[in-house]
């Protein structure tokens, strides 16, 4: 357990060239100065003053390199699941009896959200931690129209690919024994994921009643990508930690350009 099937998993080198950063900043300046924000109607979602301030900070005050260094302290990998590029962190324990844990972050967000929790868990030596970037956030490619309910099956495939046939699931809010993200979960896997009958019923209700939001993101991916900055700011509210938000957005922007080894 814990031995990667290397033909399917590639190590990722997290280093964005300075020229690429400058190109991103030029795009951001042109977007703001060219009036595209108002033309797209995004000021009705997030106030123009807030967006301008955030863009100015992104270009002139935000230190990507500091966050890149922190992220680079961990082992990053990529793989392909159902045709989709997937990024994840894999923190292995040296203990042979360590328990595998799939640790997920909230949406919209990124793996930065769970690094503190992951560090505490890693320090115990009791866990092998796998931390994927959830689709539509940092380093996760577009799902190509796949229903959001397939996410759980995709993470199960990832864990199996890493050699973990049994594992626990946790999130950044509730800890190791938490109910996983609302995705399709079968009864056969319910016990493995820590779900009791009531929690499984809640998952089914969510999948049947409240997934239109996710489907809309998938069908209208290109439209929504135009509003990426406002979209994220709207969902995480205007009091969000700007560095955390911009780290997730910067990672998402450079996903397809990062080299693998």
PDB file of C-alpha atoms in Angstrom:
ATOM      1  CA  UNK A   1       0.000   0.000   0.000  1.00  0.00           C
ATOM      2  CA  UNK A   2       1.271   3.465  -0.826  1.00  0.00           C
ATOM      3  CA  UNK A   3       3.349   2.387  -3.823  1.00  0.00           C
ATOM      4  CA  UNK A   4       2.539   4.472  -6.891  1.00  0.00           C
ATOM      5  CA  UNK A   5       1.840   2.863 -10.226  1.00  0.00           C
ATOM      6  CA  UNK A   6       4.311   5.162 -11.879  1.00  0.00           C
ATOM      7  CA  UNK A   7       3.068   4.664 -15.445  1.00  0.00           C
ATOM      8  CA  UNK A   8      -0.050   6.616 -14.483  1.00  0.00           C
ATOM      9  CA  UNK A   9       1.351   9.183 -12.049  1.00  0.00           C
ATOM     10  CA  UNK A  10       3.880  11.907 -12.864  1.00  0.00           C
ATOM     11  CA  UNK A  11       5.793  14.184 -10.529  1.00  0.00           C
ATOM     12  CA  UNK A  12       4.960  17.843 -11.019  1.00  0.00           C
ATOM     13  CA  UNK A  13       7.492  20.652 -10.799  1.00  0.00           C
ATOM     14  CA  UNK A  14       5.856  23.745  -9.373  1.00  0.00           C
ATOM     15  CA  UNK A  15       7.857  26.622 -10.788  1.00  0.00           C
ATOM     16  CA  UNK A  16       6.219  29.329 -12.909  1.00  0.00           C
ATOM     17  CA  UNK A  17       8.669  31.188 -15.190  1.00  0.00           C
ATOM     18  CA  UNK A  18       8.863  34.925 -14.520  1.00  0.00           C
ATOM     19  CA  UNK A  19       8.025  35.693 -18.136  1.00  0.00           C
ATOM     20  CA  UNK A  20       4.766  33.776 -17.775  1.00  0.00           C
ATOM     21  CA  UNK A  21       3.908  35.699 -14.619  1.00  0.00           C
ATOM     22  CA  UNK A  22       4.516  38.977 -16.431  1.00  0.00           C
ATOM     23  CA  UNK A  23       2.296  37.824 -19.292  1.00  0.00           C
ATOM     24  CA  UNK A  24      -0.511  37.114 -16.836  1.00  0.00           C
ATOM     25  CA  UNK A  25      -0.103  40.537 -15.242  1.00  0.00           C
ATOM     26  CA  UNK A  26      -0.269  42.202 -18.661  1.00  0.00           C
ATOM     27  CA  UNK A  27      -3.531  40.399 -19.378  1.00  0.00           C
ATOM     28  CA  UNK A  28      -4.956  41.528 -16.054  1.00  0.00           C
ATOM     29  CA  UNK A  29      -4.012  45.157 -16.705  1.00  0.00           C
ATOM     30  CA  UNK A  30      -5.504  45.055 -20.190  1.00  0.00           C
ATOM     31  CA  UNK A  31      -8.708  43.491 -18.877  1.00  0.00           C
ATOM     32  CA  UNK A  32      -9.142  46.227 -16.281  1.00  0.00           C
ATOM     33  CA  UNK A  33      -7.986  49.210 -18.343  1.00  0.00           C
ATOM     34  CA  UNK A  34      -9.907  48.145 -21.439  1.00  0.00           C
ATOM     35  CA  UNK A  35     -13.267  48.280 -19.688  1.00  0.00           C
ATOM     36  CA  UNK A  36     -13.927  44.569 -20.223  1.00  0.00           C
ATOM     37  CA  UNK A  37     -15.062  44.105 -16.630  1.00  0.00           C
ATOM     38  CA  UNK A  38     -18.014  46.464 -16.974  1.00  0.00           C
ATOM     39  CA  UNK A  39     -18.720  45.370 -20.554  1.00  0.00           C
ATOM     40  CA  UNK A  40     -19.152  41.807 -19.323  1.00  0.00           C
ATOM     41  CA  UNK A  41     -21.548  42.962 -16.611  1.00  0.00           C
ATOM     42  CA  UNK A  42     -19.319  41.632 -13.867  1.00  0.00           C
ATOM     43  CA  UNK A  43     -19.760  44.788 -11.798  1.00  0.00           C
ATOM     44  CA  UNK A  44     -23.267  43.520 -11.036  1.00  0.00           C
ATOM     45  CA  UNK A  45     -21.703  40.478  -9.352  1.00  0.00           C
ATOM     46  CA  UNK A  46     -18.745  42.011  -7.536  1.00  0.00           C
ATOM     47  CA  UNK A  47     -18.389  45.800  -7.057  1.00  0.00           C
ATOM     48  CA  UNK A  48     -16.014  47.422  -9.512  1.00  0.00           C
ATOM     49  CA  UNK A  49     -14.037  49.101  -6.725  1.00  0.00           C
ATOM     50  CA  UNK A  50     -13.360  45.739  -5.089  1.00  0.00           C
ATOM     51  CA  UNK A  51     -12.349  44.135  -8.385  1.00  0.00           C
ATOM     52  CA  UNK A  52     -10.025  47.035  -9.217  1.00  0.00           C
ATOM     53  CA  UNK A  53      -8.415  46.836  -5.792  1.00  0.00           C
ATOM     54  CA  UNK A  54      -7.976  43.077  -6.091  1.00  0.00           C
ATOM     55  CA  UNK A  55      -6.487  43.336  -9.576  1.00  0.00           C
ATOM     56  CA  UNK A  56      -4.102  46.065  -8.430  1.00  0.00           C
ATOM     57  CA  UNK A  57      -3.008  43.905  -5.518  1.00  0.00           C
ATOM     58  CA  UNK A  58      -2.627  40.826  -7.732  1.00  0.00           C
ATOM     59  CA  UNK A  59      -0.339  42.709 -10.120  1.00  0.00           C
ATOM     60  CA  UNK A  60       1.503  44.977  -7.701  1.00  0.00           C
ATOM     61  CA  UNK A  61       1.366  43.599  -4.165  1.00  0.00           C
ATOM     62  CA  UNK A  62       0.684  39.881  -4.148  1.00  0.00           C
ATOM     63  CA  UNK A  63       3.820  37.748  -3.759  1.00  0.00           C
ATOM     64  CA  UNK A  64       3.261  34.585  -5.778  1.00  0.00           C
ATOM     65  CA  UNK A  65       6.811  33.396  -5.149  1.00  0.00           C
ATOM     66  CA  UNK A  66       6.254  33.246  -1.387  1.00  0.00           C
ATOM     67  CA  UNK A  67       3.245  30.980  -1.828  1.00  0.00           C
ATOM     68  CA  UNK A  68       4.997  29.000  -4.535  1.00  0.00           C
ATOM     69  CA  UNK A  69       7.845  28.295  -2.107  1.00  0.00           C
ATOM     70  CA  UNK A  70       5.428  27.082   0.545  1.00  0.00           C
ATOM     71  CA  UNK A  71       3.620  24.838  -1.914  1.00  0.00           C
ATOM     72  CA  UNK A  72       6.914  23.534  -3.301  1.00  0.00           C
ATOM     73  CA  UNK A  73       7.821  22.165   0.126  1.00  0.00           C
ATOM     74  CA  UNK A  74       5.347  19.366  -0.604  1.00  0.00           C
ATOM     75  CA  UNK A  75       5.444  16.600  -3.194  1.00  0.00           C
ATOM     76  CA  UNK A  76       3.170  17.439  -6.134  1.00  0.00           C
ATOM     77  CA  UNK A  77       1.931  14.985  -8.739  1.00  0.00           C
ATOM     78  CA  UNK A  78      -0.384  14.895 -11.697  1.00  0.00           C
ATOM     79  CA  UNK A  79      -2.319  12.171 -13.409  1.00  0.00           C
ATOM     80  CA  UNK A  80      -5.195  11.814 -15.837  1.00  0.00           C
ATOM     81  CA  UNK A  81      -8.571  10.462 -14.773  1.00  0.00           C
ATOM     82  CA  UNK A  82     -11.315  10.006 -17.368  1.00  0.00           C
ATOM     83  CA  UNK A  83      -9.413  12.306 -19.698  1.00  0.00           C
ATOM     84  CA  UNK A  84      -9.075  15.045 -17.083  1.00  0.00           C
ATOM     85  CA  UNK A  85      -5.822  16.489 -15.767  1.00  0.00           C
ATOM     86  CA  UNK A  86      -5.667  16.098 -11.981  1.00  0.00           C
ATOM     87  CA  UNK A  87      -3.187  17.643  -9.580  1.00  0.00           C
ATOM     88  CA  UNK A  88      -2.640  16.348  -6.059  1.00  0.00           C
ATOM     89  CA  UNK A  89      -0.246  16.395  -3.124  1.00  0.00           C
ATOM     90  CA  UNK A  90       0.936  13.094  -1.684  1.00  0.00           C
ATOM     91  CA  UNK A  91       2.408  13.207   1.819  1.00  0.00           C
ATOM     92  CA  UNK A  92       3.677   9.767   2.745  1.00  0.00           C
ATOM     93  CA  UNK A  93       4.388   8.572   6.251  1.00  0.00           C
ATOM     94  CA  UNK A  94       7.442   6.427   6.948  1.00  0.00           C
ATOM     95  CA  UNK A  95       5.321   4.180   9.141  1.00  0.00           C
ATOM     96  CA  UNK A  96       4.162   0.980   7.412  1.00  0.00           C
ATOM     97  CA  UNK A  97       0.941   0.949   9.452  1.00  0.00           C
ATOM     98  CA  UNK A  98      -0.020   4.535   8.574  1.00  0.00           C
ATOM     99  CA  UNK A  99      -3.606   4.980   7.405  1.00  0.00           C
ATOM    100  CA  UNK A 100      -4.356   6.452   3.964  1.00  0.00           C
ATOM    101  CA  UNK A 101      -6.512   9.578   4.055  1.00  0.00           C
ATOM    102  CA  UNK A 102      -8.073  11.483   1.172  1.00  0.00           C
ATOM    103  CA  UNK A 103      -8.169  15.100   2.380  1.00  0.00           C
ATOM    104  CA  UNK A 104     -10.256  17.553   0.358  1.00  0.00           C
ATOM    105  CA  UNK A 105     -10.630  21.314   0.421  1.00  0.00           C
ATOM    106  CA  UNK A 106     -13.706  23.486  -0.029  1.00  0.00           C
ATOM    107  CA  UNK A 107     -14.904  25.008  -3.303  1.00  0.00           C
ATOM    108  CA  UNK A 108     -13.992  27.537  -4.613  1.00  0.00           C
ATOM    109  CA  UNK A 109     -10.625  27.298  -3.038  1.00  0.00           C
ATOM    110  CA  UNK A 110      -7.446  25.287  -3.297  1.00  0.00           C
ATOM    111  CA  UNK A 111      -5.009  23.022  -1.547  1.00  0.00           C
ATOM    112  CA  UNK A 112      -3.614  26.004   0.379  1.00  0.00           C
ATOM    113  CA  UNK A 113      -6.702  25.769   2.585  1.00  0.00           C
ATOM    114  CA  UNK A 114      -5.733  22.394   3.981  1.00  0.00           C
ATOM    115  CA  UNK A 115      -1.962  22.764   4.317  1.00  0.00           C
ATOM    116  CA  UNK A 116      -2.128  23.694   7.999  1.00  0.00           C
ATOM    117  CA  UNK A 117      -4.353  20.723   8.801  1.00  0.00           C
ATOM    118  CA  UNK A 118      -2.232  18.469   6.612  1.00  0.00           C
ATOM    119  CA  UNK A 119       0.911  19.593   8.407  1.00  0.00           C
ATOM    120  CA  UNK A 120      -0.528  18.671  11.783  1.00  0.00           C
ATOM    121  CA  UNK A 121      -1.674  15.285  10.524  1.00  0.00           C
ATOM    122  CA  UNK A 122       1.640  14.631   8.802  1.00  0.00           C
ATOM    123  CA  UNK A 123       3.522  15.433  12.018  1.00  0.00           C
ATOM    124  CA  UNK A 124       1.814  12.554  13.825  1.00  0.00           C
ATOM    125  CA  UNK A 125       3.209  10.050  11.338  1.00  0.00           C
ATOM    126  CA  UNK A 126      -0.102   8.193  11.443  1.00  0.00           C
ATOM    127  CA  UNK A 127      -1.338   9.006   7.949  1.00  0.00           C
ATOM    128  CA  UNK A 128      -0.531   8.858   4.265  1.00  0.00           C
ATOM    129  CA  UNK A 129      -2.223  12.029   2.989  1.00  0.00           C
ATOM    130  CA  UNK A 130      -3.544  12.497  -0.537  1.00  0.00           C
ATOM    131  CA  UNK A 131      -4.794  16.031  -1.224  1.00  0.00           C
ATOM    132  CA  UNK A 132      -6.343  16.539  -4.678  1.00  0.00           C
ATOM    133  CA  UNK A 133      -7.220  19.863  -6.239  1.00  0.00           C
ATOM    134  CA  UNK A 134     -10.984  19.754  -6.682  1.00  0.00           C
ATOM    135  CA  UNK A 135     -12.204  20.376 -10.228  1.00  0.00           C
ATOM    136  CA  UNK A 136     -12.601  24.054 -11.199  1.00  0.00           C
ATOM    137  CA  UNK A 137      -9.950  25.106  -8.687  1.00  0.00           C
ATOM    138  CA  UNK A 138      -6.206  25.092  -8.465  1.00  0.00           C
ATOM    139  CA  UNK A 139      -4.503  22.918 -11.044  1.00  0.00           C
ATOM    140  CA  UNK A 140      -7.621  20.886 -11.896  1.00  0.00           C
ATOM    141  CA  UNK A 141      -8.503  20.809 -15.583  1.00  0.00           C
ATOM    142  CA  UNK A 142     -12.034  21.145 -16.962  1.00  0.00           C
ATOM    143  CA  UNK A 143     -14.121  17.990 -16.599  1.00  0.00           C
ATOM    144  CA  UNK A 144     -15.085  17.900 -20.263  1.00  0.00           C
ATOM    145  CA  UNK A 145     -18.783  17.636 -19.587  1.00  0.00           C
ATOM    146  CA  UNK A 146     -18.532  14.803 -17.075  1.00  0.00           C
ATOM    147  CA  UNK A 147     -21.304  14.996 -14.449  1.00  0.00           C
ATOM    148  CA  UNK A 148     -20.133  16.243 -11.086  1.00  0.00           C
ATOM    149  CA  UNK A 149     -21.390  13.028  -9.534  1.00  0.00           C
ATOM    150  CA  UNK A 150     -18.383  11.233 -11.009  1.00  0.00           C
ATOM    151  CA  UNK A 151     -15.973  13.075  -8.743  1.00  0.00           C
ATOM    152  CA  UNK A 152     -16.153  10.466  -5.992  1.00  0.00           C
ATOM    153  CA  UNK A 153     -15.447   7.685  -8.477  1.00  0.00           C
ATOM    154  CA  UNK A 154     -12.529   9.706  -9.813  1.00  0.00           C
ATOM    155  CA  UNK A 155     -10.979  10.125  -6.373  1.00  0.00           C
ATOM    156  CA  UNK A 156     -11.534   6.429  -5.730  1.00  0.00           C
ATOM    157  CA  UNK A 157      -9.643   5.732  -8.950  1.00  0.00           C
ATOM    158  CA  UNK A 158      -6.861   8.048  -7.788  1.00  0.00           C
ATOM    159  CA  UNK A 159      -6.512   6.307  -4.431  1.00  0.00           C
ATOM    160  CA  UNK A 160      -6.484   2.907  -6.113  1.00  0.00           C
ATOM    161  CA  UNK A 161      -3.863   4.162  -8.545  1.00  0.00           C
ATOM    162  CA  UNK A 162      -1.670   5.096  -5.593  1.00  0.00           C
ATOM    163  CA  UNK A 163      -2.088   1.622  -4.130  1.00  0.00           C
ATOM    164  CA  UNK A 164      -4.674   2.484  -1.481  1.00  0.00           C
ATOM    165  CA  UNK A 165      -7.569   0.038  -1.671  1.00  0.00           C
ATOM    166  CA  UNK A 166      -8.981   1.212   1.665  1.00  0.00           C
ATOM    167  CA  UNK A 167      -8.841   4.747   3.000  1.00  0.00           C
ATOM    168  CA  UNK A 168     -10.576   7.395   5.057  1.00  0.00           C
ATOM    169  CA  UNK A 169     -12.018  10.657   3.782  1.00  0.00           C
ATOM    170  CA  UNK A 170     -11.753  14.039   5.470  1.00  0.00           C
ATOM    171  CA  UNK A 171     -12.290  17.673   4.555  1.00  0.00           C
ATOM    172  CA  UNK A 172     -10.934  21.039   5.653  1.00  0.00           C
ATOM    173  CA  UNK A 173     -13.867  21.737   7.958  1.00  0.00           C
ATOM    174  CA  UNK A 174     -14.692  18.587   9.873  1.00  0.00           C
ATOM    175  CA  UNK A 175     -11.537  16.481  10.040  1.00  0.00           C
ATOM    176  CA  UNK A 176     -10.795  12.868   9.298  1.00  0.00           C
ATOM    177  CA  UNK A 177     -14.198  11.350   9.981  1.00  0.00           C
ATOM    178  CA  UNK A 178     -16.179  13.947   8.041  1.00  0.00           C
ATOM    179  CA  UNK A 179     -18.708  13.254   5.335  1.00  0.00           C
ATOM    180  CA  UNK A 180     -16.934  13.747   1.980  1.00  0.00           C
ATOM    181  CA  UNK A 181     -17.941  16.302  -0.612  1.00  0.00           C
ATOM    182  CA  UNK A 182     -21.441  15.833  -1.999  1.00  0.00           C
ATOM    183  CA  UNK A 183     -20.767  13.500  -4.867  1.00  0.00           C
ATOM    184  CA  UNK A 184     -22.041  10.179  -6.062  1.00  0.00           C
ATOM    185  CA  UNK A 185     -21.322   7.555  -3.398  1.00  0.00           C
ATOM    186  CA  UNK A 186     -22.519   3.966  -3.601  1.00  0.00           C
ATOM    187  CA  UNK A 187     -23.815   1.966  -0.661  1.00  0.00           C
ATOM    188  CA  UNK A 188     -20.941  -0.468  -1.104  1.00  0.00           C
ATOM    189  CA  UNK A 189     -18.483   2.379  -0.479  1.00  0.00           C
ATOM    190  CA  UNK A 190     -20.512   4.129   2.238  1.00  0.00           C
ATOM    191  CA  UNK A 191     -18.827   2.420   5.168  1.00  0.00           C
ATOM    192  CA  UNK A 192     -15.390   2.957   3.653  1.00  0.00           C
ATOM    193  CA  UNK A 193     -16.061   6.691   3.473  1.00  0.00           C
ATOM    194  CA  UNK A 194     -17.499   6.887   6.967  1.00  0.00           C
ATOM    195  CA  UNK A 195     -21.119   7.458   5.896  1.00  0.00           C
ATOM    196  CA  UNK A 196     -24.013   6.192   7.962  1.00  0.00           C
ATOM    197  CA  UNK A 197     -27.499   5.644   6.500  1.00  0.00           C
ATOM    198  CA  UNK A 198     -28.672   9.193   7.241  1.00  0.00           C
ATOM    199  CA  UNK A 199     -25.581  10.744   5.668  1.00  0.00           C
ATOM    200  CA  UNK A 200     -25.901   8.571   2.574  1.00  0.00           C
ATOM    201  CA  UNK A 201     -29.545   9.654   2.244  1.00  0.00           C
ATOM    202  CA  UNK A 202     -28.417  13.285   2.453  1.00  0.00           C
ATOM    203  CA  UNK A 203     -25.874  12.708  -0.313  1.00  0.00           C
ATOM    204  CA  UNK A 204     -28.561  11.161  -2.533  1.00  0.00           C
ATOM    205  CA  UNK A 205     -30.908  14.068  -1.879  1.00  0.00           C
ATOM    206  CA  UNK A 206     -28.194  16.571  -2.752  1.00  0.00           C
ATOM    207  CA  UNK A 207     -27.305  14.775  -5.988  1.00  0.00           C
ATOM    208  CA  UNK A 208     -30.932  14.573  -7.057  1.00  0.00           C
ATOM    209  CA  UNK A 209     -32.013  18.065  -5.998  1.00  0.00           C
ATOM    210  CA  UNK A 210     -29.126  20.523  -5.952  1.00  0.00           C
ATOM    211  CA  UNK A 211     -26.652  19.663  -8.704  1.00  0.00           C
ATOM    212  CA  UNK A 212     -27.948  22.085 -11.343  1.00  0.00           C
ATOM    213  CA  UNK A 213     -25.332  24.594 -10.171  1.00  0.00           C
ATOM    214  CA  UNK A 214     -22.522  22.156 -10.914  1.00  0.00           C
ATOM    215  CA  UNK A 215     -23.996  21.107 -14.249  1.00  0.00           C
ATOM    216  CA  UNK A 216     -24.249  24.748 -15.276  1.00  0.00           C
ATOM    217  CA  UNK A 217     -20.559  25.253 -14.595  1.00  0.00           C
ATOM    218  CA  UNK A 218     -19.757  22.316 -16.829  1.00  0.00           C
ATOM    219  CA  UNK A 219     -22.018  23.248 -19.734  1.00  0.00           C
ATOM    220  CA  UNK A 220     -21.025  26.936 -19.679  1.00  0.00           C
ATOM    221  CA  UNK A 221     -17.362  26.499 -18.851  1.00  0.00           C
ATOM    222  CA  UNK A 222     -16.028  28.953 -21.422  1.00  0.00           C
ATOM    223  CA  UNK A 223     -18.523  31.634 -20.455  1.00  0.00           C
ATOM    224  CA  UNK A 224     -17.790  31.283 -16.776  1.00  0.00           C
ATOM    225  CA  UNK A 225     -14.042  31.302 -17.261  1.00  0.00           C
ATOM    226  CA  UNK A 226     -14.350  34.883 -18.507  1.00  0.00           C
ATOM    227  CA  UNK A 227     -15.671  35.820 -15.087  1.00  0.00           C
ATOM    228  CA  UNK A 228     -13.164  33.789 -13.076  1.00  0.00           C
ATOM    229  CA  UNK A 229     -12.053  36.569 -10.770  1.00  0.00           C
ATOM    230  CA  UNK A 230     -15.542  37.870  -9.999  1.00  0.00           C
ATOM    231  CA  UNK A 231     -16.947  34.359  -9.812  1.00  0.00           C
ATOM    232  CA  UNK A 232     -14.537  33.346  -7.069  1.00  0.00           C
ATOM    233  CA  UNK A 233     -14.804  36.626  -5.195  1.00  0.00           C
ATOM    234  CA  UNK A 234     -18.596  36.395  -5.189  1.00  0.00           C
ATOM    235  CA  UNK A 235     -18.629  32.888  -3.777  1.00  0.00           C
ATOM    236  CA  UNK A 236     -16.102  33.348  -1.023  1.00  0.00           C
ATOM    237  CA  UNK A 237     -17.443  36.807  -0.050  1.00  0.00           C
ATOM    238  CA  UNK A 238     -15.656  40.139  -0.063  1.00  0.00           C
ATOM    239  CA  UNK A 239     -13.855  39.542   3.236  1.00  0.00           C
ATOM    240  CA  UNK A 240     -11.843  36.634   1.851  1.00  0.00           C
ATOM    241  CA  UNK A 241      -8.114  36.347   2.464  1.00  0.00           C
ATOM    242  CA  UNK A 242      -6.827  37.897  -0.744  1.00  0.00           C
ATOM    243  CA  UNK A 243      -3.616  35.893  -0.790  1.00  0.00           C
ATOM    244  CA  UNK A 244      -5.502  32.607  -0.489  1.00  0.00           C
ATOM    245  CA  UNK A 245      -7.883  33.603  -3.283  1.00  0.00           C
ATOM    246  CA  UNK A 246      -5.134  34.786  -5.617  1.00  0.00           C
ATOM    247  CA  UNK A 247      -2.961  31.743  -4.960  1.00  0.00           C
ATOM    248  CA  UNK A 248      -5.803  29.503  -6.072  1.00  0.00           C
ATOM    249  CA  UNK A 249      -6.460  31.617  -9.155  1.00  0.00           C
ATOM    250  CA  UNK A 250      -2.785  31.780 -10.107  1.00  0.00           C
ATOM    251  CA  UNK A 251      -2.426  28.026  -9.782  1.00  0.00           C
ATOM    252  CA  UNK A 252      -5.508  27.506 -11.925  1.00  0.00           C
ATOM    253  CA  UNK A 253      -4.175  29.804 -14.629  1.00  0.00           C
ATOM    254  CA  UNK A 254      -0.839  28.015 -14.968  1.00  0.00           C
ATOM    255  CA  UNK A 255      -2.106  24.441 -14.650  1.00  0.00           C
ATOM    256  CA  UNK A 256      -1.533  23.359 -18.236  1.00  0.00           C
ATOM    257  CA  UNK A 257       1.916  24.963 -18.396  1.00  0.00           C
ATOM    258  CA  UNK A 258       3.581  23.266 -15.443  1.00  0.00           C
ATOM    259  CA  UNK A 259       6.198  20.646 -16.379  1.00  0.00           C
ATOM    260  CA  UNK A 260       6.037  17.032 -15.249  1.00  0.00           C
ATOM    261  CA  UNK A 261       8.953  14.695 -14.685  1.00  0.00           C
TER     262      UNK A 261
END
